[in-house]
Short mmCIF file of C-alpha atoms in Angstrom, two decimals:
data_model
loop_
_atom_site.label_atom_id
_atom_site.label_comp_id
_atom_site.label_asym_id
_atom_site.label_seq_id
_atom_site.Cartn_x
_atom_site.Cartn_y
_atom_site.Cartn_z
CA MET A 236 11.27 -9.82 -0.79
CA LEU A 237 10.92 -8.83 -4.44
CA PHE A 238 13.91 -10.97 -5.30
CA ALA A 239 12.35 -14.02 -3.60
CA LEU A 240 9.02 -13.51 -5.40
CA THR A 241 10.79 -13.16 -8.74
CA LEU A 242 12.83 -16.33 -8.15
CA LEU A 243 9.68 -18.23 -7.21
CA ALA A 244 7.91 -17.05 -10.33
CA LEU A 245 10.87 -17.97 -12.52
CA ALA A 246 11.05 -21.44 -10.98
CA LEU A 247 7.55 -22.27 -12.23
CA PRO A 248 7.39 -24.11 -15.57
CA ALA A 249 7.66 -21.77 -18.55
CA THR A 250 4.88 -23.61 -20.38
CA VAL A 251 2.50 -22.75 -17.55
CA LEU A 252 3.41 -19.08 -17.22
CA GLN A 253 4.30 -18.38 -20.85
CA GLY A 254 6.53 -15.52 -19.73
CA GLN A 255 3.85 -13.51 -17.93
CA VAL A 256 5.80 -12.45 -14.86
CA ARG A 257 6.08 -8.77 -13.97
CA ALA A 258 8.09 -7.09 -11.22
CA GLY A 259 8.68 -3.47 -10.35
CA VAL A 260 8.63 -0.62 -7.87
CA GLN A 261 5.90 1.63 -6.53
CA VAL A 262 5.41 4.76 -4.46
CA THR A 263 2.45 4.77 -2.11
CA TYR A 264 0.37 7.09 0.00
CA GLN A 265 -1.59 5.63 2.91
CA SER A 266 -4.49 7.88 3.79
CA GLN A 267 -6.61 8.01 6.92
CA LEU A 268 -9.34 10.46 7.85
CA PHE A 269 -7.00 13.32 8.85
CA ASP A 270 -3.54 11.79 8.63
CA GLY A 271 -1.43 9.86 6.15
CA ALA A 272 2.05 8.66 5.25
CA PHE A 273 4.10 8.30 2.09
CA GLY A 274 6.02 5.15 1.32
CA ALA A 275 7.91 3.14 -1.27
CA GLY A 276 7.88 -0.50 -2.11
CA ALA A 277 8.08 -3.38 -4.55
CA ARG A 278 5.54 -5.42 -6.48
CA ALA A 279 5.57 -8.75 -8.35
CA GLU A 280 2.75 -10.24 -10.44
CA VAL A 281 2.16 -13.63 -12.02
CA ASP A 282 -0.57 -14.27 -14.60
CA LEU A 283 -2.62 -17.40 -13.93
CA ALA A 284 -4.18 -17.54 -17.40
CA PHE A 285 -3.85 -21.33 -17.40
CA LEU A 286 -6.54 -21.36 -14.66
CA ARG A 287 -8.71 -18.53 -15.98
CA PRO A 288 -7.94 -15.77 -18.50
CA GLY A 289 -7.29 -12.47 -16.74
CA LEU A 290 -6.54 -13.99 -13.31
CA ILE A 291 -3.46 -12.48 -11.63
CA VAL A 292 -1.74 -12.98 -8.27
CA ALA A 293 0.26 -10.02 -6.98
CA GLY A 294 2.57 -9.60 -4.01
CA THR A 295 3.40 -6.19 -2.54
CA TRP A 296 5.78 -4.85 0.07
CA ASP A 297 5.62 -1.24 1.25
CA ARG A 298 7.74 0.71 3.72
CA PHE A 299 5.93 3.81 4.96
CA PHE A 300 7.55 6.88 6.48
CA PRO A 301 5.18 8.16 9.19
CA ASP A 302 5.66 11.47 10.98
CA CYS A 303 7.63 10.17 13.98
CA ASP A 304 11.33 9.91 14.78
CA ASP A 305 11.99 6.33 15.89
CA CYS A 306 9.19 4.38 14.24
CA ARG A 307 8.93 1.94 11.38
CA PHE A 308 5.81 0.99 9.43
CA THR A 309 5.81 -1.86 6.88
CA ASP A 310 3.05 -3.64 4.99
CA LEU A 311 3.37 -7.01 3.25
CA GLY A 312 0.37 -8.05 1.16
CA GLY A 313 -1.06 -10.30 -1.48
CA GLU A 314 -3.77 -9.61 -4.03
CA LEU A 315 -5.99 -11.78 -6.22
CA LEU A 316 -6.88 -9.70 -9.27
CA MET A 317 -9.23 -10.14 -12.19
CA ALA A 318 -8.21 -8.22 -15.30
CA PRO A 319 -10.68 -8.76 -18.12
CA GLN A 320 -9.70 -7.55 -21.58
CA GLY A 321 -8.60 -3.96 -21.14
CA PRO A 322 -6.47 -1.86 -18.80
CA LEU A 323 -8.75 -1.98 -15.71
CA TYR A 324 -8.53 -4.60 -12.98
CA LEU A 325 -10.41 -5.38 -9.75
CA GLY A 326 -9.68 -7.71 -6.87
CA LEU A 327 -9.37 -8.55 -3.20
CA GLY A 328 -6.32 -8.55 -1.01
CA ALA A 329 -4.94 -9.16 2.44
CA GLY A 330 -1.89 -7.77 4.16
CA HIS A 331 0.08 -7.87 7.35
CA ARG A 332 1.08 -4.55 8.86
CA GLN A 333 3.74 -3.98 11.45
CA PHE A 334 4.25 -0.69 13.24
CA GLU A 335 7.24 -0.37 15.57
CA ASP A 336 7.76 2.66 17.79
CA ALA A 337 11.13 2.43 19.53
CA ASP A 338 10.44 5.33 21.89
CA ALA A 339 6.72 5.09 22.64
CA SER A 340 6.81 6.45 26.21
CA GLY A 341 9.04 9.42 25.44
CA SER A 342 12.07 8.11 27.33
CA GLN A 343 15.52 8.42 25.79
CA SER A 344 16.74 5.02 26.97
CA GLY A 345 15.45 3.12 23.93
CA ASP A 346 14.27 0.24 26.16
CA ASP A 347 10.60 0.96 25.59
CA GLU A 348 9.28 -0.39 22.33
CA THR A 349 5.74 -0.73 21.07
CA VAL A 350 5.05 -3.20 18.26
CA SER A 351 1.68 -3.39 16.59
CA ASP A 352 0.93 -6.33 14.29
CA GLU A 353 -2.37 -6.53 12.45
CA TRP A 354 -3.96 -8.13 9.43
CA ASN A 355 -5.90 -5.96 7.02
CA TYR A 356 -8.23 -6.82 4.14
CA PHE A 357 -9.00 -4.58 1.20
CA PHE A 358 -10.70 -4.14 -2.14
CA VAL A 359 -8.42 -3.32 -5.08
CA ALA A 360 -9.10 -1.31 -8.23
CA GLY A 361 -6.48 -0.23 -10.70
CA ILE A 362 -5.47 0.63 -14.21
CA ARG A 363 -2.35 -0.39 -16.08
CA LEU A 364 -0.98 0.88 -19.37
CA ALA A 365 0.38 -2.25 -21.07
CA ASP A 366 0.77 -0.70 -24.52
CA LEU A 367 4.45 0.00 -23.97
CA SER A 368 7.02 -2.58 -25.02
CA MET A 369 8.40 -3.79 -21.69
CA LEU A 370 7.34 -1.16 -19.13
CA VAL A 371 3.93 -1.45 -17.51
CA PRO A 372 2.98 1.71 -15.56
CA PHE A 373 0.06 1.31 -13.15
CA LEU A 374 -2.12 3.25 -10.73
CA GLU A 375 -3.87 1.35 -7.95
CA PHE A 376 -6.38 2.15 -5.21
CA ARG A 377 -6.95 -0.07 -2.15
CA GLN A 378 -9.88 0.44 0.23
CA GLU A 379 -9.63 -1.37 3.55
CA PHE A 380 -12.58 -3.17 5.11
CA GLY A 381 -13.18 -5.22 8.26
CA SER A 382 -11.11 -3.21 10.73
CA ASP A 383 -11.54 -0.42 13.27
CA SER A 384 -10.22 2.24 10.90
CA LEU A 385 -12.68 1.89 8.02
CA ASN A 386 -11.64 5.10 6.34
CA GLU A 387 -8.20 3.94 5.26
CA GLN A 388 -7.01 3.90 1.67
CA ILE A 389 -3.74 3.28 -0.11
CA PHE A 390 -2.88 4.87 -3.45
CA SER A 391 -0.01 3.31 -5.42
CA LEU A 392 1.74 4.56 -8.52
CA GLY A 393 4.48 2.47 -10.08
CA VAL A 394 6.07 0.75 -13.01
CA MET A 395 6.77 -2.92 -13.66
CA ILE A 396 9.01 -4.64 -16.16
CA SER A 397 7.36 -7.36 -18.22
CA PRO A 398 8.46 -9.62 -21.05
CA SER A 399 6.74 -8.68 -24.26
CA GLY A 400 5.58 -11.10 -26.91
CA ARG A 401 5.34 -8.28 -29.44
CA ARG A 402 9.04 -7.45 -29.30
CA ASN A 403 11.20 -9.14 -31.90
CA ALA A 404 14.65 -9.64 -30.43
CA PRO A 405 17.47 -10.65 -32.74
CA ARG A 406 18.42 -14.27 -32.16
CA PRO A 407 21.81 -15.84 -32.91
CA PRO A 408 21.81 -18.76 -35.33
CA PRO A 409 21.52 -22.17 -33.64
CA PHE A 410 24.66 -24.20 -33.11
CA PRO A 411 25.16 -27.14 -35.50
#
């Protein structure tokens, strides 16, 4: 997923993006009222400064590890972020969650499978430390709204790799 997002971002014209593509990894914690799950995932961001300064589109993929033996929980989402001058950003997002429990009824046959697909919508707030040369560490908080489980949050901590305009790389002389 991260590879596909990165290829898509690199396929866009360089004059439009001006090198503002970031990709990286994140660890997450999905919290509910009395229960939660840790996870890991990937993130890719593209600056849309040619539309409006500070406008960013982000794609996320998380794989959570809930407290069950034969289950799988994944979340694929997109975020529209506004990052005015400074390290803070705010935005809105939507995601598609899929929870698969291969042994929902307790039988050992493996024939019984419960799959739960749902869309979720959330507010996003975060902070990123972009003062480093190529690494961009970030901390993000997502608060879900518009579903049955209103008290659900996701905390993400990660690092992205970004091209830096401040870095002077040695260049070979041009060919004659």
